[in-house]
Amino acid sequence: MAILETIGVEKRFGGLTANADINIQIEEGAITSIIGPNGAGKTTLFNILTGYYKPDRGEVHYLGQNITGWPVHKIVRKGIARSFQVLNIFNEIPVFENIRLAVQADQKKGFHFLKSTSKFRSINERAEEILDEIGLFRVKDVITKYLSYGDKRILEIGIALASRPRLLLMDEPTSGLPSSETERVKNFIKRISEKMTIVVIEHDMNVVLTISDNIIVLHQGRVIAQGSPQEIKANDQVQEAYLGGIV
Amino acid sequence: MKKRGTIVGFLAVALVAFFVLNWQPVAAAEKEVRLGVISPSSGNYADQGAAERRGITMAVEEINAKGGILGMKVRMIIEDTETDPAAAARKAKKLIERDKVHFMLGGISSSCAIAISEVAQRANVIYFNTNTNSDACTGKHAHRTNFRVGPSNHMLVFAIGPWLIKNIGKKWYFMTHDYSWGRSGTAVNRQILKKYGGTELGEALIPLGTRDFSSYLIKIRNLPTKPDVIMCTVGGVDLSAMLEQVHEFGMDKDYNFGFTLRDYPDVWAVGPEKNIGYFAVEWYHKLDAPGVKEFVARYKKRFPNASIPVPENCCYNGYIGARELLRAAQRAGTLETTPIIKALEGYTFSDNMKYNPTTIRSWDHQFIQDVFIGQAKKPEELKEDPTDFHKIIGYMKGEEVARTREENPVQLEPYR
Amino acid sequence: MAEFLSQLFNGLVLGLLFGVMALGFMMILGVMEVINFAHGALFALGAYFALTLQKVLGYWLALLISPLIVGVVGLVIEWTAVRRVYQKDPLFGLLMTFGLAMALEEVIRIVWGKIGYSIAAPKFVAGPVAIGFLWYSKYRLFMALLSLILLTAVWLFLEKTPYGAIIKAGVSDSEMVLALGKDLKRLRTLVFGFGASLAGIAGVIAGPMWSLKPTMGTDVLMPSFVVVVIGGIGSFWGAVIGGLIVGLSKSMSVLVWPRLSDLMMYFIMAIVLLLRPRGIMGEKSLLEQ
Amino acid sequence: MKIVRYMLHPMFIIFAVFLVAPIFIMRVGGMSLAIEVMIWAIFAVGYNILLGYTGLPSFGHGLFFGTGAYLCGLIQHHLIPGTWISILGSMLGCSIIAGILGFFLARKRGIYFALLTIAFTQLFFFIAFQWDSVTGGENGLMGIERYPLSIFGLFRIPIDGVLSYYYFVYAILVASIVVLWKIVHSPLGSVLYAIKQNEVRAKYLGYNTWMYKWVSLIISGLFAGLAGALYAMLQHGAFANPIHWTRSGDVVMMVLVGGGLTNFFGPVLGAAIFIALRDIVSTLTEHWYLFYGLLIVFIILFLPEGILGYLKVGQTSRKMISVEEKWSPSLSGGASDGHP
């Protein structure tokens, strides 16, 4: 069963069409990759799926419910989380606090205003658990901006995990990482995919082909191919439009 | 890093120096008379404030030259009201608490004066408000310790209004500055129309701070009946702008303008070309009254570089206010508040550079004095004396134009 | 009816002046993302320079030179102070220009004194003129013409010159300018100077109508704000249309309820905000949301 | 040892200083000034929730301060003459107004937010200035009293005197600072600070950021109303001028000078320095606006982090400074990909 489905989604910026007639289904429990050249409209699609943009046309259905036009926070609470291509974490506070904020949102404790944050034991314990899980417990008190790039990437994903998503959208989780680190992130994705559905935007074909169950190819705002890694590799149109001679 | 350290060090030293300079306790011994001068040197009325401070300075220096009062020199402590009542109240508190002034004077803006007098009354310190005209200062907001040196709106309007009805016409249109001073001016004007059987053709309420009067002037131009008099209660900067535009739209040629009050600096700003209409004047430096010439000469000697070369009404009121306040202390023989108030109440003085003596009315503390009716001179009439903008065409005695006790039923606080 | 038309006309004429004033304000806001509180003070400086210059050089040269001097003042301000706050918390730009506005106003008090002044309009446009039902001031017609010429010139500059294209790009996205590889630093300095001289020229034009006072800048700053909020940041036509709306609201409310003439523009602003939060002509930008 | 640690805590130092200050101030005079410092400190610390923690640069907070003063007077004149009721009424009224304006404001940020707050404060200024049957117009709303405090009808404590009013304001200052301190260190505070750093990220955590910004506006409005009411009682009057935009820089300067962007207690220091400086300079020279203006420029150029920020005081556990960063680091990558 498809956990997420789009029907004829279209988004324009001025005269430019970023997404046109996008019809995709994301299978529950699988890892789906979205690939395509720069400017193909991948991030725009993410922005639409998570409610940051409202599509000009079309609908987004999640678990059979029409969520088109919902505000971001509401969609997130429904179980869709997201990590960003450009690092999007809270830089000025300790690593622990980043995760704690996410757990706090998940437990809906944000409006408590007279009790110190340190008194919310369930939040703090859960945050430490997550830190342990993603292997950042050792740096939990470091101000985030002093983390290494790879750690920041992991933290970015860790924050997304804290909201216990059913569906996790990751925007280029390996971008800018050296190959050793890429491996680490790749394994990490594999590991968490056992618990949730994952959609990744990825450029590194090596990563894409090894982790994906399904691949969606975007080109100039349209879906030009969709299928298993083998099918995509064999697809002439994709070869021509995007993959070139890489594979 | 070193640069930063220097900056902070500099700041710290400056701060400490300021505190040391400023926060030294006032000398305990009563060796001087401290007069708090509280008037605007910034904001809308900055120039009027400067003018009244010149008058106050003259009075204080003249008295000090004669040995001061009660054997002590008078020292002025000047604070800026910023033409902002909240700031004025704060500065008044400062003068009372920290400088421990014996009395205060100044004002210009009625709203500042009301705020100051509220503070002064609570602290039981005499406050002379100079150059305010709102009826509220000696009406709704009258206080035992509060005296008003200049004439009230009521006095001004009852001087100019009947004259206009008699000599110009009965059909009036009002231009009202849309705040309490303006509205109270027009309200008194309406009384006059009622009393003398005139008709009102309408009213334009002009928001304070209006720079552009074109729409109002166009409206007047298109009135179905042409008004005999356009009666304006507009003041300050806005009046300068209005005179400018009345001239620009050529309305000065075919309409008669009346003004509740004309402050000399406003006309000085726009120049003789655009000076128009009939108006009430508090005092004028060309009055043919005893002492005026000498006063003008003293002013010119003392302030050779003043932006306005002759003393005008604000300066006059400042001078008279400061002089009478200090004289009263001399008469009372003390700096205590209540004896001075008693020495002031009902007191009459005739060296006031006006035609008739001025009386300080005991029940509302209004200075009852002559109010003059002026007419703007044509530019060619200014040839010999470029400062002589007005022609004084008449005057009213104070008691004829001031509110009666029935019209102004105030009850001052008991003596303390 | 005659009055209605007269007021309509008057509103449009005023609107043009507000447009010129707001355009400079908006360009600085758009390109630098700085709310220039000093815009009013620059307006006042324009008028005061003209006051001094016209005594020596006559009206026309004053009209020409005074805005240039104000432009130079703008350049100096930008170069010494304002450029240090770009890309920082918008609060800093706000406060910085706020402080500059105060200081400049006080400088005017120190140099020219606290009393008001009047600038004489040139003889050939002094006095009123009657055109049919409309009895109007010659100077204002002259001013309207001048404003129109100015607006056209700015429009041509924005549309037809490469610099204009960059400024327009900067208005919506300063990163884009960087991407174009142009010298953003110099561009900003120039735009600041240009915006300042627009304020200066508005001051010179307004001087003979409104008379001069040190506080004159503070009084005209607010209409510029409202024009920009109504018209929308980053749009030439937004500034023009916003200016006209504010001008009309001032003159037309005199017909209906004069007390409202000042409040009216704020009400219009509130309505525009309700219906179209980014202003009538404004484009969606990163500045909001 | 614990006691020593408590005693070195800035909160304790502030409370202690204000507690004993009258001993010195009574000698030289200037109690009103000291009271004013405390009132502005309440205002500034509350305002800093919005500015320093949520990162919303309001340049029109005089609106709430001035309105609070008016409400205090109006309640005294027309409803019940009492100190508590007028103060609580001002707080409630201002938070309601903040809530209503928040519907427009909370969707904005950065410079657009600032523009709108300026416009709203002007709107309120005109209303306050022109509606003189209610507000007293330019003359202000006079005759605001300090009624004796009555506690359950048992005691009557007069606060009309300078010293008694000082300690009344002091008690409120202490309470306000404690409450605000708690808010800042609560989950709510942590979310507000998260919004300042990265609003988009906060949204993607599932926070309804609009609602939080709205709440932050209400909190700051509430404390501004409280300060306004206290100020009205100090001055015995309420005036329109504090609402005017030309006065709106004051509270921002206090926050900035003290280092409010990096330190919770910065605004208290800022209020003290600002008010003392204004008082001194305006007495020394007629042209004090020049110095005030230049001082602002100087501070922005050389001390943008304020005094505490510069001295790096109290930035151990929670580093709050983000002024070097670009204002909206959010989604710039996403957006650039969105414009193919």
PDB file of N, CA, C and O in Angstrom, chain A residues 136-189:
ATOM      1  N   LEU A 136      25.944  10.211  18.844  1.00  0.00           N
ATOM      2  CA  LEU A 136      26.467  11.550  19.106  1.00  0.00           C
ATOM      3  C   LEU A 136      26.475  11.878  20.604  1.00  0.00           C
ATOM      4  O   LEU A 136      26.634  13.020  20.983  1.00  0.00           O
ATOM      5  N   PHE A 137      26.299  10.830  21.435  1.00  0.00           N
ATOM      6  CA  PHE A 137      26.215  11.086  22.862  1.00  0.00           C
ATOM      7  C   PHE A 137      27.481  11.749  23.393  1.00  0.00           C
ATOM      8  O   PHE A 137      27.448  12.610  24.248  1.00  0.00           O
ATOM      9  N   ARG A 138      28.608  11.366  22.777  1.00  0.00           N
ATOM     10  CA  ARG A 138      29.892  11.893  23.259  1.00  0.00           C
ATOM     11  C   ARG A 138      30.004  13.403  23.076  1.00  0.00           C
ATOM     12  O   ARG A 138      30.763  14.065  23.778  1.00  0.00           O
ATOM     13  N   VAL A 139      29.260  13.983  22.132  1.00  0.00           N
ATOM     14  CA  VAL A 139      29.387  15.422  21.900  1.00  0.00           C
ATOM     15  C   VAL A 139      28.132  16.179  22.352  1.00  0.00           C
ATOM     16  O   VAL A 139      27.871  17.277  21.914  1.00  0.00           O
ATOM     17  N   LYS A 140      27.405  15.589  23.265  1.00  0.00           N
ATOM     18  CA  LYS A 140      26.079  16.150  23.517  1.00  0.00           C
ATOM     19  C   LYS A 140      26.100  17.582  24.057  1.00  0.00           C
ATOM     20  O   LYS A 140      25.163  18.335  23.846  1.00  0.00           O
ATOM     21  N   ASP A 141      27.162  17.977  24.715  1.00  0.00           N
ATOM     22  CA  ASP A 141      27.190  19.323  25.275  1.00  0.00           C
ATOM     23  C   ASP A 141      27.954  20.330  24.414  1.00  0.00           C
ATOM     24  O   ASP A 141      28.163  21.472  24.817  1.00  0.00           O
ATOM     25  N   VAL A 142      28.360  19.904  23.242  1.00  0.00           N
ATOM     26  CA  VAL A 142      29.102  20.818  22.366  1.00  0.00           C
ATOM     27  C   VAL A 142      28.116  21.736  21.661  1.00  0.00           C
ATOM     28  O   VAL A 142      27.031  21.313  21.254  1.00  0.00           O
ATOM     29  N   ILE A 143      28.482  23.029  21.559  1.00  0.00           N
ATOM     30  CA  ILE A 143      27.651  23.948  20.773  1.00  0.00           C
ATOM     31  C   ILE A 143      27.667  23.457  19.325  1.00  0.00           C
ATOM     32  O   ILE A 143      28.732  23.182  18.758  1.00  0.00           O
ATOM     33  N   THR A 144      26.498  23.344  18.771  1.00  0.00           N
ATOM     34  CA  THR A 144      26.344  22.612  17.518  1.00  0.00           C
ATOM     35  C   THR A 144      27.250  23.099  16.396  1.00  0.00           C
ATOM     36  O   THR A 144      27.753  22.313  15.603  1.00  0.00           O
ATOM     37  N   LYS A 145      27.477  24.385  16.355  1.00  0.00           N
ATOM     38  CA  LYS A 145      28.230  24.876  15.196  1.00  0.00           C
ATOM     39  C   LYS A 145      29.682  24.407  15.204  1.00  0.00           C
ATOM     40  O   LYS A 145      30.359  24.486  14.185  1.00  0.00           O
ATOM     41  N   TYR A 146      30.150  23.910  16.338  1.00  0.00           N
ATOM     42  CA  TYR A 146      31.531  23.418  16.384  1.00  0.00           C
ATOM     43  C   TYR A 146      31.656  21.944  16.010  1.00  0.00           C
ATOM     44  O   TYR A 146      32.746  21.384  16.055  1.00  0.00           O
ATOM     45  N   LEU A 147      30.530  21.314  15.655  1.00  0.00           N
ATOM     46  CA  LEU A 147      30.584  19.900  15.267  1.00  0.00           C
ATOM     47  C   LEU A 147      31.267  19.734  13.913  1.00  0.00           C
ATOM     48  O   LEU A 147      31.312  20.665  13.116  1.00  0.00           O
ATOM     49  N   SER A 148      31.758  18.533  13.679  1.00  0.00           N
ATOM     50  CA  SER A 148      32.285  18.245  12.342  1.00  0.00           C
ATOM     51  C   SER A 148      31.114  18.137  11.373  1.00  0.00           C
ATOM     52  O   SER A 148      29.969  17.933  11.770  1.00  0.00           O
ATOM     53  N   TYR A 149      31.438  18.281  10.097  1.00  0.00           N
ATOM     54  CA  TYR A 149      30.376  18.304   9.100  1.00  0.00           C
ATOM     55  C   TYR A 149      29.582  17.004   9.089  1.00  0.00           C
ATOM     56  O   TYR A 149      28.356  17.002   9.044  1.00  0.00           O
ATOM     57  N   GLY A 150      30.296  15.907   9.188  1.00  0.00           N
ATOM     58  CA  GLY A 150      29.615  14.622   9.184  1.00  0.00           C
ATOM     59  C   GLY A 150      28.687  14.462  10.372  1.00  0.00           C
ATOM     60  O   GLY A 150      27.551  13.999  10.239  1.00  0.00           O
ATOM     61  N   ASP A 151      29.183  14.894  11.549  1.00  0.00           N
ATOM     62  CA  ASP A 151      28.340  14.822  12.737  1.00  0.00           C
ATOM     63  C   ASP A 151      27.096  15.674  12.580  1.00  0.00           C
ATOM     64  O   ASP A 151      26.012  15.314  13.012  1.00  0.00           O
ATOM     65  N   LYS A 152      27.278  16.836  11.937  1.00  0.00           N
ATOM     66  CA  LYS A 152      26.124  17.704  11.724  1.00  0.00           C
ATOM     67  C   LYS A 152      25.088  17.015  10.845  1.00  0.00           C
ATOM     68  O   LYS A 152      23.887  17.090  11.096  1.00  0.00           O
ATOM     69  N   ARG A 153      25.590  16.325   9.817  1.00  0.00           N
ATOM     70  CA  ARG A 153      24.690  15.581   8.929  1.00  0.00           C
ATOM     71  C   ARG A 153      23.886  14.553   9.728  1.00  0.00           C
ATOM     72  O   ARG A 153      22.686  14.419   9.562  1.00  0.00           O
ATOM     73  N   ILE A 154      24.604  13.828  10.560  1.00  0.00           N
ATOM     74  CA  ILE A 154      23.940  12.802  11.374  1.00  0.00           C
ATOM     75  C   ILE A 154      22.930  13.454  12.320  1.00  0.00           C
ATOM     76  O   ILE A 154      21.816  12.985  12.491  1.00  0.00           O
ATOM     77  N   LEU A 155      23.364  14.582  12.887  1.00  0.00           N
ATOM     78  CA  LEU A 155      22.473  15.269  13.815  1.00  0.00           C
ATOM     79  C   LEU A 155      21.201  15.705  13.095  1.00  0.00           C
ATOM     80  O   LEU A 155      20.090  15.565  13.611  1.00  0.00           O
ATOM     81  N   GLU A 156      21.399  16.208  11.895  1.00  0.00           N
ATOM     82  CA  GLU A 156      20.259  16.633  11.077  1.00  0.00           C
ATOM     83  C   GLU A 156      19.241  15.499  10.959  1.00  0.00           C
ATOM     84  O   GLU A 156      18.031  15.686  11.124  1.00  0.00           O
ATOM     85  N   ILE A 157      19.744  14.327  10.688  1.00  0.00           N
ATOM     86  CA  ILE A 157      18.844  13.191  10.560  1.00  0.00           C
ATOM     87  C   ILE A 157      18.277  12.794  11.921  1.00  0.00           C
ATOM     88  O   ILE A 157      17.102  12.475  12.060  1.00  0.00           O
ATOM     89  N   GLY A 158      19.139  12.884  12.934  1.00  0.00           N
ATOM     90  CA  GLY A 158      18.688  12.558  14.285  1.00  0.00           C
ATOM     91  C   GLY A 158      17.515  13.421  14.710  1.00  0.00           C
ATOM     92  O   GLY A 158      16.556  12.936  15.325  1.00  0.00           O
ATOM     93  N   ILE A 159      17.586  14.693  14.366  1.00  0.00           N
ATOM     94  CA  ILE A 159      16.480  15.591  14.711  1.00  0.00           C
ATOM     95  C   ILE A 159      15.201  15.118  14.034  1.00  0.00           C
ATOM     96  O   ILE A 159      14.132  15.067  14.637  1.00  0.00           O
ATOM     97  N   ALA A 160      15.351  14.743  12.765  1.00  0.00           N
ATOM     98  CA  ALA A 160      14.175  14.278  12.035  1.00  0.00           C
ATOM     99  C   ALA A 160      13.616  13.011  12.684  1.00  0.00           C
ATOM    100  O   ALA A 160      12.404  12.817  12.774  1.00  0.00           O
ATOM    101  N   LEU A 161      14.529  12.158  13.166  1.00  0.00           N
ATOM    102  CA  LEU A 161      14.078  10.891  13.774  1.00  0.00           C
ATOM    103  C   LEU A 161      13.311  11.113  15.070  1.00  0.00           C
ATOM    104  O   LEU A 161      12.441  10.330  15.434  1.00  0.00           O
ATOM    105  N   ALA A 162      13.675  12.185  15.755  1.00  0.00           N
ATOM    106  CA  ALA A 162      13.105  12.393  17.078  1.00  0.00           C
ATOM    107  C   ALA A 162      11.597  12.546  17.033  1.00  0.00           C
ATOM    108  O   ALA A 162      10.912  12.319  18.025  1.00  0.00           O
ATOM    109  N   SER A 163      11.073  12.935  15.890  1.00  0.00           N
ATOM    110  CA  SER A 163       9.620  13.073  15.851  1.00  0.00           C
ATOM    111  C   SER A 163       8.939  11.751  15.479  1.00  0.00           C
ATOM    112  O   SER A 163       7.777  11.738  15.108  1.00  0.00           O
ATOM    113  N   ARG A 164       9.674  10.667  15.616  1.00  0.00           N
ATOM    114  CA  ARG A 164       9.161   9.318  15.370  1.00  0.00           C
ATOM    115  C   ARG A 164       8.348   9.237  14.082  1.00  0.00           C
ATOM    116  O   ARG A 164       7.164   8.927  14.094  1.00  0.00           O
ATOM    117  N   PRO A 165       8.990   9.558  12.952  1.00  0.00           N
ATOM    118  CA  PRO A 165       8.221   9.611  11.710  1.00  0.00           C
ATOM    119  C   PRO A 165       7.867   8.228  11.189  1.00  0.00           C
ATOM    120  O   PRO A 165       8.565   7.256  11.454  1.00  0.00           O
ATOM    121  N   ARG A 166       6.778   8.167  10.443  1.00  0.00           N
ATOM    122  CA  ARG A 166       6.487   6.973   9.660  1.00  0.00           C
ATOM    123  C   ARG A 166       7.126   7.095   8.302  1.00  0.00           C
ATOM    124  O   ARG A 166       7.408   6.126   7.640  1.00  0.00           O
ATOM    125  N   LEU A 167       7.279   8.366   7.927  1.00  0.00           N
ATOM    126  CA  LEU A 167       7.854   8.631   6.611  1.00  0.00           C
ATOM    127  C   LEU A 167       8.933   9.687   6.790  1.00  0.00           C
ATOM    128  O   LEU A 167       8.679  10.750   7.357  1.00  0.00           O
ATOM    129  N   LEU A 168      10.142   9.377   6.333  1.00  0.00           N
ATOM    130  CA  LEU A 168      11.248  10.328   6.487  1.00  0.00           C
ATOM    131  C   LEU A 168      11.736  10.753   5.111  1.00  0.00           C
ATOM    132  O   LEU A 168      12.089   9.925   4.278  1.00  0.00           O
ATOM    133  N   LEU A 169      11.712  12.071   4.882  1.00  0.00           N
ATOM    134  CA  LEU A 169      12.208  12.598   3.620  1.00  0.00           C
ATOM    135  C   LEU A 169      13.596  13.165   3.852  1.00  0.00           C
ATOM    136  O   LEU A 169      13.778  14.014   4.717  1.00  0.00           O
ATOM    137  N   MET A 170      14.583  12.672   3.084  1.00  0.00           N
ATOM    138  CA  MET A 170      15.943  13.166   3.284  1.00  0.00           C
ATOM    139  C   MET A 170      16.442  13.812   2.012  1.00  0.00           C
ATOM    140  O   MET A 170      16.463  13.203   0.952  1.00  0.00           O
ATOM    141  N   ASP A 171      16.872  15.055   2.164  1.00  0.00           N
ATOM    142  CA  ASP A 171      17.336  15.804   0.998  1.00  0.00           C
ATOM    143  C   ASP A 171      18.860  15.759   0.949  1.00  0.00           C
ATOM    144  O   ASP A 171      19.527  16.428   1.731  1.00  0.00           O
ATOM    145  N   GLU A 172      19.383  14.958   0.061  1.00  0.00           N
ATOM    146  CA  GLU A 172      20.828  14.803  -0.127  1.00  0.00           C
ATOM    147  C   GLU A 172      21.584  14.620   1.176  1.00  0.00           C
ATOM    148  O   GLU A 172      22.384  15.474   1.575  1.00  0.00           O
ATOM    149  N   PRO A 173      21.332  13.542   1.879  1.00  0.00           N
ATOM    150  CA  PRO A 173      21.985  13.338   3.179  1.00  0.00           C
ATOM    151  C   PRO A 173      23.497  13.204   3.080  1.00  0.00           C
ATOM    152  O   PRO A 173      24.189  13.420   4.072  1.00  0.00           O
ATOM    153  N   THR A 174      24.016  12.882   1.935  1.00  0.00           N
ATOM    154  CA  THR A 174      25.470  12.686   1.843  1.00  0.00           C
ATOM    155  C   THR A 174      26.189  13.827   1.167  1.00  0.00           C
ATOM    156  O   THR A 174      27.397  13.773   0.973  1.00  0.00           O
ATOM    157  N   SER A 175      25.465  14.903   0.832  1.00  0.00           N
ATOM    158  CA  SER A 175      26.136  15.934   0.036  1.00  0.00           C
ATOM    159  C   SER A 175      27.248  16.583   0.846  1.00  0.00           C
ATOM    160  O   SER A 175      27.081  16.894   2.023  1.00  0.00           O
ATOM    161  N   GLY A 176      28.367  16.749   0.207  1.00  0.00           N
ATOM    162  CA  GLY A 176      29.499  17.398   0.851  1.00  0.00           C
ATOM    163  C   GLY A 176      30.308  16.500   1.768  1.00  0.00           C
ATOM    164  O   GLY A 176      31.212  16.967   2.447  1.00  0.00           O
ATOM    165  N   LEU A 177      29.988  15.247   1.835  1.00  0.00           N
ATOM    166  CA  LEU A 177      30.723  14.363   2.737  1.00  0.00           C
ATOM    167  C   LEU A 177      31.845  13.627   1.993  1.00  0.00           C
ATOM    168  O   LEU A 177      31.689  13.264   0.836  1.00  0.00           O
ATOM    169  N   PRO A 178      32.972  13.396   2.678  1.00  0.00           N
ATOM    170  CA  PRO A 178      34.000  12.533   2.086  1.00  0.00           C
ATOM    171  C   PRO A 178      33.485  11.098   2.012  1.00  0.00           C
ATOM    172  O   PRO A 178      32.534  10.734   2.716  1.00  0.00           O
ATOM    173  N   SER A 179      34.114  10.294   1.214  1.00  0.00           N
ATOM    174  CA  SER A 179      33.536   8.980   0.922  1.00  0.00           C
ATOM    175  C   SER A 179      33.418   8.110   2.168  1.00  0.00           C
ATOM    176  O   SER A 179      32.472   7.349   2.321  1.00  0.00           O
ATOM    177  N   SER A 180      34.378   8.226   3.090  1.00  0.00           N
ATOM    178  CA  SER A 180      34.295   7.415   4.303  1.00  0.00           C
ATOM    179  C   SER A 180      33.037   7.756   5.086  1.00  0.00           C
ATOM    180  O   SER A 180      32.305   6.899   5.564  1.00  0.00           O
ATOM    181  N   GLU A 181      32.779   9.031   5.167  1.00  0.00           N
ATOM    182  CA  GLU A 181      31.600   9.491   5.895  1.00  0.00           C
ATOM    183  C   GLU A 181      30.334   9.076   5.154  1.00  0.00           C
ATOM    184  O   GLU A 181      29.328   8.738   5.770  1.00  0.00           O
ATOM    185  N   THR A 182      30.378   9.142   3.837  1.00  0.00           N
ATOM    186  CA  THR A 182      29.222   8.742   3.037  1.00  0.00           C
ATOM    187  C   THR A 182      28.810   7.320   3.388  1.00  0.00           C
ATOM    188  O   THR A 182      27.627   7.027   3.561  1.00  0.00           O
ATOM    189  N   GLU A 183      29.812   6.500   3.534  1.00  0.00           N
ATOM    190  CA  GLU A 183      29.547   5.106   3.898  1.00  0.00           C
ATOM    191  C   GLU A 183      28.807   5.039   5.236  1.00  0.00           C
ATOM    192  O   GLU A 183      27.834   4.291   5.392  1.00  0.00           O
ATOM    193  N   ARG A 184      29.254   5.847   6.165  1.00  0.00           N
ATOM    194  CA  ARG A 184      28.656   5.857   7.491  1.00  0.00           C
ATOM    195  C   ARG A 184      27.169   6.247   7.402  1.00  0.00           C
ATOM    196  O   ARG A 184      26.298   5.599   7.984  1.00  0.00           O
ATOM    197  N   VAL A 185      26.919   7.313   6.638  1.00  0.00           N
ATOM    198  CA  VAL A 185      25.545   7.767   6.501  1.00  0.00           C
ATOM    199  C   VAL A 185      24.698   6.719   5.800  1.00  0.00           C
ATOM    200  O   VAL A 185      23.554   6.449   6.174  1.00  0.00           O
ATOM    201  N   LYS A 186      25.288   6.105   4.785  1.00  0.00           N
ATOM    202  CA  LYS A 186      24.560   5.100   4.024  1.00  0.00           C
ATOM    203  C   LYS A 186      24.120   3.955   4.945  1.00  0.00           C
ATOM    204  O   LYS A 186      22.947   3.545   4.942  1.00  0.00           O
ATOM    205  N   ASN A 187      25.058   3.478   5.745  1.00  0.00           N
ATOM    206  CA  ASN A 187      24.716   2.406   6.673  1.00  0.00           C
ATOM    207  C   ASN A 187      23.647   2.839   7.666  1.00  0.00           C
ATOM    208  O   ASN A 187      22.764   2.061   8.022  1.00  0.00           O
ATOM    209  N   PHE A 188      23.775   4.075   8.063  1.00  0.00           N
ATOM    210  CA  PHE A 188      22.815   4.617   9.013  1.00  0.00           C
ATOM    211  C   PHE A 188      21.402   4.601   8.407  1.00  0.00           C
ATOM    212  O   PHE A 188      20.440   4.178   9.040  1.00  0.00           O
ATOM    213  N   ILE A 189      21.330   5.029   7.157  1.00  0.00           N
ATOM    214  CA  ILE A 189      20.017   5.038   6.485  1.00  0.00           C
ATOM    215  C   ILE A 189      19.465   3.621   6.405  1.00  0.00           C
ATOM    216  O   ILE A 189      18.300   3.373   6.701  1.00  0.00           O
TER     217      ILE A 189
END
